[in-house]
CSV table of C-alpha atoms in Angstrom, one decimal:
chain,number,residue,atom,x,y,z
K,1,MET,CA,34.4,-146.4,162.0
K,2,SER,CA,31.7,-146.5,159.3
K,3,ASP,CA,32.4,-145.9,155.7
K,4,LYS,CA,30.2,-142.8,155.9
K,5,SER,CA,32.1,-141.2,158.8
K,6,SER,CA,35.4,-142.2,157.1
K,7,ASN,CA,34.4,-140.4,153.9
K,8,GLN,CA,33.4,-137.3,155.9
K,9,MET,CA,36.9,-137.1,157.2
K,10,TRP,CA,38.3,-136.8,153.7
K,11,GLY,CA,36.5,-133.5,153.3
K,12,GLY,CA,33.7,-132.3,151.1
K,13,ARG,CA,35.3,-132.4,147.7
K,14,PHE,CA,36.8,-135.9,148.4
K,15,ALA,CA,33.7,-137.4,150.1
K,16,GLU,CA,34.0,-140.4,147.9
K,17,GLY,CA,37.2,-141.4,149.7
K,18,PRO,CA,40.7,-142.3,148.8
K,19,ASP,CA,39.9,-143.0,145.1
K,20,ALA,CA,38.7,-139.5,144.6
K,21,ILE,CA,41.8,-138.1,146.3
K,22,MET,CA,44.1,-140.3,144.2
K,23,GLU,CA,42.4,-139.2,141.0
K,24,ALA,CA,42.7,-135.5,141.9
K,25,ILE,CA,46.3,-135.6,142.9
K,26,ASN,CA,47.3,-137.8,140.0
K,27,ALA,CA,45.5,-136.0,137.2
K,28,SER,CA,47.2,-133.3,135.2
K,29,ILE,CA,44.7,-132.8,132.5
K,30,GLY,CA,43.4,-129.6,134.2
K,31,PHE,CA,46.5,-127.8,133.2
K,32,ASP,CA,48.5,-129.9,130.7
K,33,GLN,CA,45.7,-129.7,128.1
K,34,ARG,CA,47.5,-126.5,127.1
K,35,MET,CA,50.0,-128.7,125.4
K,36,ALA,CA,47.4,-130.3,123.1
K,37,ALA,CA,48.9,-128.9,119.9
K,38,GLN,CA,52.4,-130.0,120.9
K,39,ASP,CA,51.2,-133.5,121.9
K,40,ILE,CA,49.5,-134.0,118.5
K,41,ALA,CA,52.4,-132.6,116.6
K,42,GLY,CA,54.7,-135.0,118.4
K,43,SER,CA,52.4,-138.0,117.7
K,44,ARG,CA,52.0,-137.1,114.0
K,45,ALA,CA,55.8,-137.0,113.7
K,46,HIS,CA,56.2,-140.3,115.6
K,47,ALA,CA,53.6,-142.0,113.5
K,48,ALA,CA,55.1,-140.8,110.2
K,49,MET,CA,58.5,-142.1,111.3
K,50,LEU,CA,57.1,-145.5,112.4
K,51,ALA,CA,55.7,-145.9,108.9
K,52,ALA,CA,58.9,-144.8,107.2
K,53,CYS,CA,60.8,-147.3,109.2
K,54,GLY,CA,58.3,-150.1,108.5
K,55,VAL,CA,57.2,-150.5,112.1
K,56,ILE,CA,53.6,-149.7,111.2
K,57,THR,CA,51.8,-149.7,107.9
K,58,ASP,CA,51.3,-146.7,105.7
K,59,SER,CA,47.5,-147.1,106.0
K,60,ASP,CA,47.7,-147.1,109.8
K,61,ALA,CA,49.9,-144.1,109.8
K,62,GLU,CA,47.4,-142.2,107.5
K,63,ALA,CA,44.5,-143.2,109.7
K,64,ILE,CA,46.5,-141.9,112.8
K,65,ARG,CA,47.3,-138.7,111.0
K,66,GLU,CA,43.7,-138.0,110.0
K,67,GLY,CA,42.4,-139.0,113.4
K,68,LEU,CA,44.9,-136.7,115.2
K,69,LEU,CA,43.9,-133.8,112.9
K,70,THR,CA,40.2,-134.4,113.9
K,71,VAL,CA,41.1,-134.4,117.6
K,72,LEU,CA,43.0,-131.2,117.2
K,73,SER,CA,40.1,-129.5,115.4
K,74,GLU,CA,37.7,-130.7,118.2
K,75,ILE,CA,40.1,-129.2,120.9
K,76,ASP,CA,40.5,-125.9,118.9
K,77,ALA,CA,36.7,-125.7,118.6
K,78,GLY,CA,36.1,-126.3,122.3
K,79,ASP,CA,34.2,-129.5,121.5
K,80,PHE,CA,36.6,-131.9,123.2
K,81,GLY,CA,35.5,-133.6,126.4
K,82,PHE,CA,38.6,-133.8,128.7
K,83,SER,CA,38.5,-136.5,131.4
K,84,THR,CA,40.3,-136.5,134.7
K,85,ALA,CA,40.0,-140.3,134.8
K,86,LEU,CA,42.4,-140.4,131.8
K,87,GLU,CA,44.9,-138.4,133.8
K,88,ASP,CA,46.7,-136.2,131.2
K,89,ILE,CA,46.6,-134.7,127.7
K,90,HIS,CA,48.4,-137.7,126.2
K,91,MET,CA,45.9,-140.3,127.4
K,92,ASN,CA,42.9,-138.1,126.6
K,93,VAL,CA,44.1,-137.6,123.0
K,94,GLU,CA,44.9,-141.3,122.6
K,95,ALA,CA,41.5,-142.4,123.9
K,96,ARG,CA,39.7,-140.1,121.6
K,97,LEU,CA,41.8,-141.3,118.7
K,98,ALA,CA,40.8,-144.8,119.5
K,99,GLU,CA,37.2,-143.8,119.4
K,100,LEU,CA,37.7,-142.2,116.0
K,101,ILE,CA,39.9,-144.8,114.1
K,102,GLY,CA,39.8,-147.9,116.2
K,103,GLU,CA,42.6,-150.4,116.2
K,104,PRO,CA,45.3,-148.3,114.4
K,105,ALA,CA,45.3,-145.9,117.4
K,106,GLY,CA,46.8,-148.6,119.6
K,107,ARG,CA,49.9,-148.8,117.3
K,108,LEU,CA,50.7,-145.1,117.8
K,109,HIS,CA,52.5,-145.6,121.1
K,110,THR,CA,54.9,-148.2,119.6
K,111,GLY,CA,58.5,-147.3,120.4
K,112,ARG,CA,57.8,-144.5,122.8
K,113,SER,CA,56.7,-143.9,126.4
K,114,ARG,CA,54.7,-141.2,128.2
K,115,ASN,CA,58.1,-140.2,129.6
K,116,ASP,CA,59.7,-139.1,126.4
K,117,GLN,CA,56.3,-138.0,125.1
K,118,VAL,CA,55.7,-135.5,127.9
K,119,ALA,CA,59.3,-134.3,127.7
K,120,THR,CA,58.9,-133.6,124.0
K,121,ASP,CA,55.6,-131.9,124.4
K,122,PHE,CA,56.9,-129.7,127.2
K,123,LYS,CA,60.0,-128.8,125.3
K,124,LEU,CA,58.0,-127.8,122.3
K,125,TRP,CA,55.8,-125.7,124.5
K,126,VAL,CA,58.7,-123.9,126.2
K,127,ARG,CA,60.4,-123.4,122.9
K,128,ALA,CA,57.3,-121.6,121.7
K,129,GLN,CA,57.4,-119.4,124.7
K,130,LEU,CA,61.0,-118.5,124.1
K,131,ASP,CA,60.0,-117.5,120.5
K,132,ALA,CA,57.1,-115.4,121.9
K,133,ALA,CA,59.4,-113.7,124.4
K,134,ASP,CA,61.9,-113.0,121.5
K,135,GLN,CA,59.1,-111.2,119.6
K,136,GLY,CA,57.9,-109.4,122.7
K,137,LEU,CA,61.4,-108.1,123.5
K,138,LEU,CA,62.0,-107.0,120.0
K,139,ALA,CA,58.8,-104.9,120.1
K,140,LEU,CA,59.8,-103.4,123.5
K,141,VAL,CA,63.4,-102.6,122.3
K,142,ARG,CA,62.0,-100.9,119.2
K,143,ALA,CA,59.6,-98.8,121.3
K,144,LEU,CA,62.5,-97.7,123.5
K,145,LEU,CA,64.6,-96.9,120.4
K,146,ASP,CA,61.8,-94.6,119.2
K,147,GLN,CA,61.8,-92.8,122.6
K,148,ALA,CA,65.6,-92.5,122.6
K,149,GLU,CA,65.7,-91.1,119.1
K,150,ALA,CA,63.0,-88.5,119.8
K,151,GLY,CA,64.9,-87.2,122.9
K,152,ALA,CA,68.5,-87.9,122.1
K,153,ASP,CA,69.5,-84.4,123.2
K,154,TRP,CA,66.9,-83.7,125.9
K,155,VAL,CA,68.7,-83.2,129.2
K,156,MET,CA,67.5,-84.9,132.4
K,157,PRO,CA,69.0,-85.7,135.8
K,158,GLY,CA,71.0,-88.9,136.1
K,159,PHE,CA,70.6,-90.4,139.6
K,160,THR,CA,72.6,-92.4,142.0
K,161,HIS,CA,70.8,-93.4,145.3
K,162,LEU,CA,67.8,-91.6,143.7
K,163,GLN,CA,69.7,-88.4,144.3
K,164,VAL,CA,70.6,-86.0,141.4
K,165,ALA,CA,74.1,-87.0,140.3
K,166,GLN,CA,75.0,-85.7,136.8
K,167,PRO,CA,73.0,-84.5,133.8
K,168,VAL,CA,72.3,-87.1,131.2
K,169,THR,CA,70.1,-87.3,128.1
K,170,TRP,CA,66.6,-88.8,127.9
K,171,GLY,CA,67.9,-90.8,124.9
K,172,HIS,CA,70.8,-92.1,127.0
K,173,HIS,CA,68.5,-93.3,129.7
K,174,MET,CA,66.2,-95.0,127.2
K,175,MET,CA,69.2,-96.7,125.7
K,176,ALA,CA,70.2,-98.1,129.1
K,177,TYR,CA,67.0,-100.2,129.0
K,178,VAL,CA,67.7,-101.1,125.4
K,179,GLU,CA,70.9,-102.7,126.6
K,180,MET,CA,69.2,-104.5,129.5
K,181,PHE,CA,66.4,-105.9,127.3
K,182,GLY,CA,69.0,-106.7,124.6
K,183,ARG,CA,70.7,-109.0,127.1
K,184,ASP,CA,67.4,-110.6,127.9
K,185,LEU,CA,66.8,-111.2,124.2
K,186,SER,CA,70.2,-112.8,123.9
K,187,ARG,CA,69.5,-115.0,126.9
K,188,MET,CA,66.2,-116.2,125.3
K,189,ARG,CA,67.9,-117.0,122.1
K,190,ASP,CA,70.9,-118.7,123.8
K,191,ALA,CA,68.5,-120.9,125.8
K,192,ARG,CA,66.6,-121.8,122.7
K,193,VAL,CA,69.8,-123.1,121.0
K,194,ARG,CA,70.8,-125.2,124.0
K,195,MET,CA,67.4,-126.8,124.6
K,196,ASN,CA,66.7,-127.6,120.9
K,197,GLU,CA,67.3,-131.4,121.2
K,198,SER,CA,64.5,-133.9,120.8
K,199,PRO,CA,63.7,-136.4,123.7
K,200,LEU,CA,61.4,-138.4,121.4
K,201,GLY,CA,62.5,-141.9,121.0
K,202,ALA,CA,64.2,-142.1,124.4
K,203,ALA,CA,61.1,-144.1,125.4
K,204,ALA,CA,60.7,-144.9,129.1
K,205,LEU,CA,64.4,-144.3,129.9
K,206,ALA,CA,66.6,-146.8,127.9
K,207,GLY,CA,65.6,-146.2,124.3
K,208,THR,CA,63.7,-148.9,122.3
K,209,SER,CA,64.5,-152.1,120.4
K,210,PHE,CA,62.3,-151.0,117.5
K,211,PRO,CA,64.2,-149.7,114.4
K,212,ILE,CA,63.2,-146.1,114.8
K,213,ASP,CA,64.7,-143.0,113.2
K,214,ARG,CA,65.2,-140.3,115.9
K,215,GLU,CA,66.8,-137.9,113.4
K,216,MET,CA,63.6,-138.0,111.3
K,217,THR,CA,61.3,-137.1,114.2
K,218,ALA,CA,63.8,-134.4,115.5
K,219,ALA,CA,63.8,-132.8,112.1
K,220,ALA,CA,60.0,-133.0,111.7
K,221,LEU,CA,59.6,-131.2,115.0
K,222,GLY,CA,62.1,-128.5,114.3
K,223,PHE,CA,64.8,-129.8,116.7
K,224,ASP,CA,68.4,-129.6,115.7
K,225,ARG,CA,69.2,-133.1,116.8
K,226,PRO,CA,68.0,-136.0,119.0
K,227,ALA,CA,69.1,-135.9,122.7
K,228,ALA,CA,72.2,-138.0,123.0
K,229,ASN,CA,71.4,-139.9,126.2
K,230,SER,CA,68.0,-141.5,126.8
K,231,LEU,CA,68.3,-141.3,130.6
K,232,ASP,CA,69.0,-137.5,130.5
K,233,ALA,CA,66.3,-137.0,127.8
K,234,VAL,CA,63.5,-138.0,130.0
K,235,ALA,CA,64.9,-136.7,133.3
K,236,ASP,CA,65.9,-133.2,132.0
K,237,ARG,CA,63.9,-130.1,132.9
K,238,ASP,CA,66.9,-127.7,132.5
K,239,PHE,CA,65.2,-126.2,129.5
K,240,ALA,CA,62.2,-125.1,131.7
K,241,LEU,CA,64.5,-123.8,134.4
K,242,GLU,CA,66.6,-121.9,132.0
K,243,PHE,CA,63.5,-120.3,130.5
K,244,LEU,CA,62.4,-119.3,134.0
K,245,GLY,CA,65.8,-117.9,134.8
K,246,ALA,CA,65.8,-115.8,131.7
K,247,ALA,CA,62.2,-114.8,132.4
K,248,THR,CA,63.1,-113.8,136.0
K,249,MET,CA,65.9,-111.5,134.9
K,250,CYS,CA,63.7,-110.0,132.2
K,251,ALA,CA,60.9,-109.5,134.7
K,252,MET,CA,63.4,-107.8,137.1
K,253,HIS,CA,64.4,-105.4,134.3
K,254,LEU,CA,60.7,-104.7,133.5
K,255,SER,CA,60.1,-104.1,137.2
K,256,ARG,CA,63.0,-101.5,137.4
K,257,LEU,CA,61.6,-99.6,134.4
K,258,ALA,CA,58.1,-99.9,135.8
K,259,GLU,CA,59.3,-98.4,139.1
K,260,GLU,CA,60.8,-95.4,137.2
K,261,LEU,CA,57.6,-94.9,135.4
K,262,VAL,CA,55.7,-94.9,138.7
K,263,ILE,CA,58.1,-92.3,140.0
K,264,TRP,CA,58.4,-90.2,136.9
K,265,SER,CA,54.6,-90.0,136.4
K,266,SER,CA,54.0,-88.6,139.9
K,267,ALA,CA,53.0,-85.0,140.5
K,268,GLN,CA,56.4,-84.5,142.3
K,269,PHE,CA,58.4,-85.4,139.2
K,270,ARG,CA,56.2,-84.9,136.2
K,271,PHE,CA,58.9,-86.4,133.9
K,272,VAL,CA,56.4,-88.4,131.9
K,273,VAL,CA,52.7,-88.6,131.1
K,274,LEU,CA,51.3,-92.1,130.7
K,275,SER,CA,48.4,-92.6,128.4
K,276,ASP,CA,44.9,-93.3,129.6
K,277,ARG,CA,45.1,-96.7,128.1
K,278,PHE,CA,47.6,-97.8,130.8
K,279,SER,CA,46.4,-95.8,133.7
K,280,THR,CA,43.3,-95.8,135.9
K,281,GLY,CA,41.4,-93.3,138.0
K,282,SER,CA,40.6,-93.3,141.7
K,283,SER,CA,37.2,-94.3,143.0
K,284,ILE,CA,36.9,-91.2,145.2
K,285,MET,CA,39.7,-88.8,144.1
K,286,PRO,CA,38.9,-87.4,140.7
K,287,GLN,CA,42.3,-85.8,140.2
K,288,LYS,CA,44.1,-89.1,140.4
K,289,LYS,CA,45.7,-90.9,137.5
K,290,ASN,CA,47.2,-94.1,138.7
K,291,PRO,CA,50.0,-96.0,136.9
K,292,ASP,CA,48.4,-99.3,137.6
K,293,ALA,CA,49.8,-101.1,134.6
K,294,ALA,CA,53.4,-100.2,135.7
K,295,GLU,CA,52.6,-101.3,139.3
K,296,LEU,CA,51.3,-104.7,138.2
K,297,ILE,CA,54.3,-105.2,136.0
K,298,ARG,CA,56.5,-104.4,139.0
K,299,ALA,CA,54.8,-107.2,140.9
K,300,LYS,CA,55.1,-109.9,138.2
K,301,VAL,CA,58.7,-110.6,139.0
K,302,GLY,CA,57.6,-112.2,142.3
K,303,ARG,CA,55.4,-114.7,140.5
K,304,ILE,CA,58.1,-115.6,137.9
K,305,LEU,CA,60.9,-115.9,140.5
K,306,GLY,CA,58.6,-118.0,142.6
K,307,ALA,CA,58.1,-120.3,139.7
K,308,GLN,CA,61.9,-120.6,139.2
K,309,VAL,CA,62.4,-121.4,142.9
K,310,GLY,CA,59.5,-123.8,142.9
K,311,LEU,CA,60.7,-125.9,140.0
K,312,THR,CA,64.2,-125.9,141.3
K,313,MET,CA,63.0,-127.4,144.5
K,314,VAL,CA,61.0,-130.0,142.7
K,315,MET,CA,64.0,-131.1,140.7
K,316,LYS,CA,66.8,-130.8,143.2
K,317,GLY,CA,66.5,-134.3,144.9
K,318,LEU,CA,65.2,-136.5,142.1
K,319,PRO,CA,67.2,-139.5,141.1
K,320,LEU,CA,67.4,-140.5,137.4
K,321,THR,CA,65.2,-140.7,135.6
K,322,TYR,CA,61.5,-139.9,135.8
K,323,SER,CA,59.5,-139.5,139.1
K,324,LYS,CA,55.9,-138.4,139.4
K,325,ASP,CA,57.2,-135.2,141.1
K,326,MET,CA,58.0,-134.0,137.6
K,327,GLN,CA,54.3,-133.6,137.0
K,328,GLU,CA,54.6,-130.5,139.2
K,329,ASP,CA,56.9,-128.9,136.5
K,330,LYS,CA,54.2,-127.3,134.3
K,331,GLU,CA,51.7,-125.1,136.1
K,332,GLN,CA,54.3,-122.7,137.4
K,333,VAL,CA,56.0,-122.5,134.0
K,334,PHE,CA,52.6,-121.9,132.4
K,335,ASP,CA,51.9,-119.1,134.9
K,336,ALA,CA,55.3,-117.6,134.6
K,337,ALA,CA,55.1,-117.5,130.8
K,338,ASP,CA,51.7,-115.9,130.9
K,339,SER,CA,52.9,-113.3,133.3
K,340,LEU,CA,56.0,-112.5,131.3
K,341,MET,CA,54.2,-112.2,128.0
K,342,LEU,CA,51.5,-109.9,129.5
K,343,ALA,CA,54.2,-107.7,131.2
K,344,LEU,CA,56.2,-107.4,128.0
K,345,ALA,CA,53.1,-106.4,126.0
K,346,ALA,CA,51.9,-103.9,128.7
K,347,MET,CA,55.4,-102.3,129.0
K,348,THR,CA,55.7,-102.0,125.2
K,349,GLY,CA,52.3,-100.2,125.1
K,350,MET,CA,53.3,-97.9,127.9
K,351,VAL,CA,56.7,-97.0,126.4
K,352,ALA,CA,55.2,-96.4,123.0
K,353,ASP,CA,52.4,-94.2,124.3
K,354,MET,CA,54.2,-92.2,127.1
K,355,THR,CA,55.1,-88.6,126.5
K,356,ALA,CA,58.3,-87.2,128.1
K,357,ASN,CA,58.0,-83.7,129.6
K,358,ARG,CA,61.1,-82.0,128.1
K,359,ASP,CA,60.7,-78.9,130.3
K,360,SER,CA,60.4,-80.8,133.5
K,361,LEU,CA,63.3,-83.0,132.6
K,362,ALA,CA,65.5,-80.0,131.9
K,363,ALA,CA,64.5,-78.1,135.0
K,364,ALA,CA,65.2,-81.1,137.2
K,365,ALA,CA,68.6,-81.6,135.5
K,366,ALA,CA,69.7,-78.2,136.5
K,367,GLN,CA,68.9,-78.8,140.2
K,368,GLY,CA,71.0,-80.4,142.9
K,369,PHE,CA,74.4,-79.1,141.7
K,370,SER,CA,74.4,-81.7,138.9
K,371,THR,CA,77.3,-80.1,137.2
K,372,ALA,CA,79.6,-80.3,140.2
K,373,THR,CA,81.6,-83.1,138.6
K,374,ASP,CA,82.1,-81.0,135.5
K,375,LEU,CA,83.4,-78.2,137.7
K,376,ALA,CA,85.9,-80.6,139.4
K,377,ASP,CA,87.0,-82.0,136.0
K,378,TRP,CA,87.5,-78.4,134.7
K,379,LEU,CA,89.7,-77.6,137.7
K,380,VAL,CA,91.8,-80.6,137.0
K,381,ARG,CA,92.0,-79.9,133.2
K,382,ARG,CA,92.6,-76.2,133.2
K,383,LEU,CA,94.3,-75.5,136.6
K,384,GLY,CA,96.2,-78.7,136.9
K,385,LEU,CA,94.8,-79.5,140.4
K,386,PRO,CA,95.0,-83.0,141.7
K,387,PHE,CA,91.5,-84.5,141.5
K,388,ARG,CA,91.2,-84.8,145.3
K,389,GLU,CA,92.0,-81.1,145.7
K,390,ALA,CA,89.6,-80.3,142.9
K,391,HIS,CA,87.0,-82.3,144.7
K,392,HIS,CA,87.6,-80.3,147.9
K,393,VAL,CA,87.4,-77.0,146.1
K,394,THR,CA,84.2,-78.0,144.3
K,395,GLY,CA,82.7,-79.1,147.6
K,396,ALA,CA,83.4,-75.7,149.1
K,397,LEU,CA,81.8,-74.0,146.0
K,398,VAL,CA,78.7,-76.2,146.4
K,399,LYS,CA,78.5,-75.2,150.1
K,400,LEU,CA,78.8,-71.5,149.1
K,401,ALA,CA,76.1,-71.8,146.5
K,402,GLU,CA,73.8,-73.5,149.0
K,403,ASP,CA,74.4,-70.7,151.5
K,404,HIS,CA,73.4,-68.2,148.8
K,405,GLY,CA,70.4,-70.2,147.6
K,406,VAL,CA,71.7,-70.5,144.0
K,407,ASP,CA,73.1,-73.2,141.8
K,408,LEU,CA,76.7,-73.3,140.8
K,409,ASP,CA,76.2,-71.1,137.8
K,410,GLY,CA,74.5,-68.6,140.0
K,411,LEU,CA,77.7,-67.8,141.8
K,412,THR,CA,79.7,-64.8,140.6
K,413,LEU,CA,83.3,-65.1,139.4
K,414,ALA,CA,84.5,-63.1,142.4
K,415,GLN,CA,82.7,-65.5,144.8
K,416,MET,CA,84.4,-68.5,143.1
K,417,GLN,CA,87.8,-66.8,143.2
K,418,GLY,CA,87.3,-66.3,146.9
K,419,VAL,CA,87.5,-70.2,147.1
K,420,HIS,CA,90.2,-70.6,144.6
K,421,GLU,CA,91.9,-67.6,143.0
K,422,GLY,CA,92.9,-69.5,139.8
K,423,ILE,CA,89.3,-69.8,138.6
K,424,THR,CA,88.5,-67.8,135.5
K,425,ASP,CA,85.2,-66.9,133.7
K,426,GLU,CA,85.8,-69.9,131.4
K,427,VAL,CA,84.4,-72.0,134.2
K,428,PHE,CA,80.9,-70.9,133.2
K,429,THR,CA,81.2,-72.8,129.9
K,430,VAL,CA,81.1,-76.1,131.8
K,431,LEU,CA,78.4,-75.3,134.3
K,432,GLY,CA,75.4,-75.5,132.0
K,433,VAL,CA,73.6,-78.9,131.7
K,434,GLN,CA,73.7,-78.8,127.9
K,435,ASN,CA,77.4,-78.3,127.9
K,436,SER,CA,77.8,-81.0,130.5
K,437,VAL,CA,76.0,-83.7,128.4
K,438,ALA,CA,77.7,-82.6,125.2
K,439,SER,CA,81.1,-83.0,126.8
K,440,ARG,CA,80.5,-86.7,127.8
K,441,THR,CA,81.8,-88.0,124.4
K,442,SER,CA,83.6,-91.1,125.7
K,443,TYR,CA,82.3,-94.4,124.1
K,444,GLY,CA,79.0,-95.3,125.9
K,445,GLY,CA,78.7,-91.7,127.2
K,446,THR,CA,75.6,-89.5,127.3
K,447,ALA,CA,76.6,-87.0,124.6
K,448,PRO,CA,73.8,-86.8,122.0
K,449,VAL,CA,76.3,-87.8,119.3
K,450,ARG,CA,77.1,-91.0,121.1
K,451,VAL,CA,73.4,-91.7,121.9
K,452,ARG,CA,72.6,-91.4,118.2
K,453,GLU,CA,75.5,-93.8,117.3
K,454,GLN,CA,74.1,-96.4,119.7
K,455,ILE,CA,70.6,-96.0,118.3
K,456,SER,CA,71.9,-96.5,114.8
K,457,ARG,CA,73.9,-99.6,116.0
K,458,TRP,CA,70.9,-101.2,117.5
K,459,ARG,CA,68.6,-100.5,114.6
K,460,GLY,CA,71.2,-102.1,112.4
K,461,LYS,CA,71.4,-105.2,114.6
K,462,LEU,CA,67.6,-105.6,114.7
K,463,GLY,CA,67.2,-105.0,111.0
C-alpha cells in the first residue's frame, strides 16, 4: 500500500498520518488553556520558594517572575500564540518564558513535575469554581428570601403527586427552596475545605531531593497545607468529583424549581408571571410566552450528571499514580462548571423578576378539598374520634360535597350532621384556607409566623 493511500485511510483531518493523530489525541492545549492564570500563579509561587530555599538565585527568580507576568498579560490580551505541538498550557507557558528570558526559564521546573503542576493548577481552578458557586447560591437564596418575605401569608395549594393536598403559604414554598439551596451551599463550602491541600512539591510521584519548602508554596497559593502523601497528591481527582457531585445535586434542585416555574407560568395555573427578560415568544403563535430559560435550566442537570459519571469512569480503574487517562478529567468539569454558573445566574434572575399572582394562588388553594385534613384533625380534637374514624367521616363528607358540587365549607351544618351528628358549627372555623395555614404553627410549619421566623433566621445566617 502506498503512503498516499495509507494517509487517505486515516481520514481528512489526519491525512498526514499517525503523527497528526498522535498530536491531536495527546494535546490538551485546546481546553486546558483555561487554566493559564492558575498555571502562572503556581509557577510564580514555586520560583519564589526555590529562591528562598537557595535552589535558584534571586536574580533568576526575579526574571522568572517578570517573564511570567508578561506571559499572563499576553494571554489576557489575546496576543498569545498557543501551539498544539507543545501539548498543554504548562509547556506553552514555559516555552514562551524561555523566549522572553532565556536560560533562567529552564530552572523554573526544578523540584517539580508536570504531574504535580497539573494537579495544582486543576485544584486552583476547581477551587475558584466552588467560590463562584458559593456566590451564585448566595444570590439565589437572597432572591428566594425576598419572594418569601413578600408573600409570607399568601395562601397557595400544597401538592403531593401534583394533586392538591393542603393549603400552604407562598412564603413557605419559597423557603423550601432556601433550605435546598442552603444545603447546596454547605456542600460547596465543605468540599472546598476538604480539597484545600497543595499537591505542589509532590513532583512526579515520590517527592524531590531538592530542599524545597512545601508549606511556603501552599500558603502562597491559599492552600491550608501541603498534601501529605506524594503518591496521592498527583493521583487524586476527588476534588473534581466532589465538585461535580455537589454541582449535580444543585442542578437537580435548580431543575425542580425550573419545572415548577414552567408549570406555574402556564395558562392553566397562572401562579406566576415570568419577566420578558427570561421568556421568549413563538415564531408563529403571537399569544405565546415560553419559559425557555426555565426549560434550559431543567436540562442542565443532564450535562452536569454526565460529567460526574464520565470522570468517575475515567478514574475508576487507574493504578497509582498518574496515567494519561487523567488528561480526560478537565473538559467535562469545565463544561459542568459553565453550565452550573449559567443556570444559577439565570434562576436568580427569574426568581428576582417573577411576580406571583396572589389571587390565582388563593383560588387554587381553596379547590380540591384542601382543608380535608383540617376537618379530620378537628374531629379528633373536638369530638375525640380516633383518627382513622375521623378520616372515614371526612371522606364521607368530601364525597357528599362532590355530589353537591361544592367545597367542604359549602356544605350546610345539617348536611354535615347527617354524616356525623356530633359536628357543630365550630367546624367552619377550620375549613377556610387562611385558618388552615394559620393553624400550622409547629416548628417548620407553614403558618406565616413560622415562615417569618425562618426568613429572619436565614437572613441572620447570611449576614
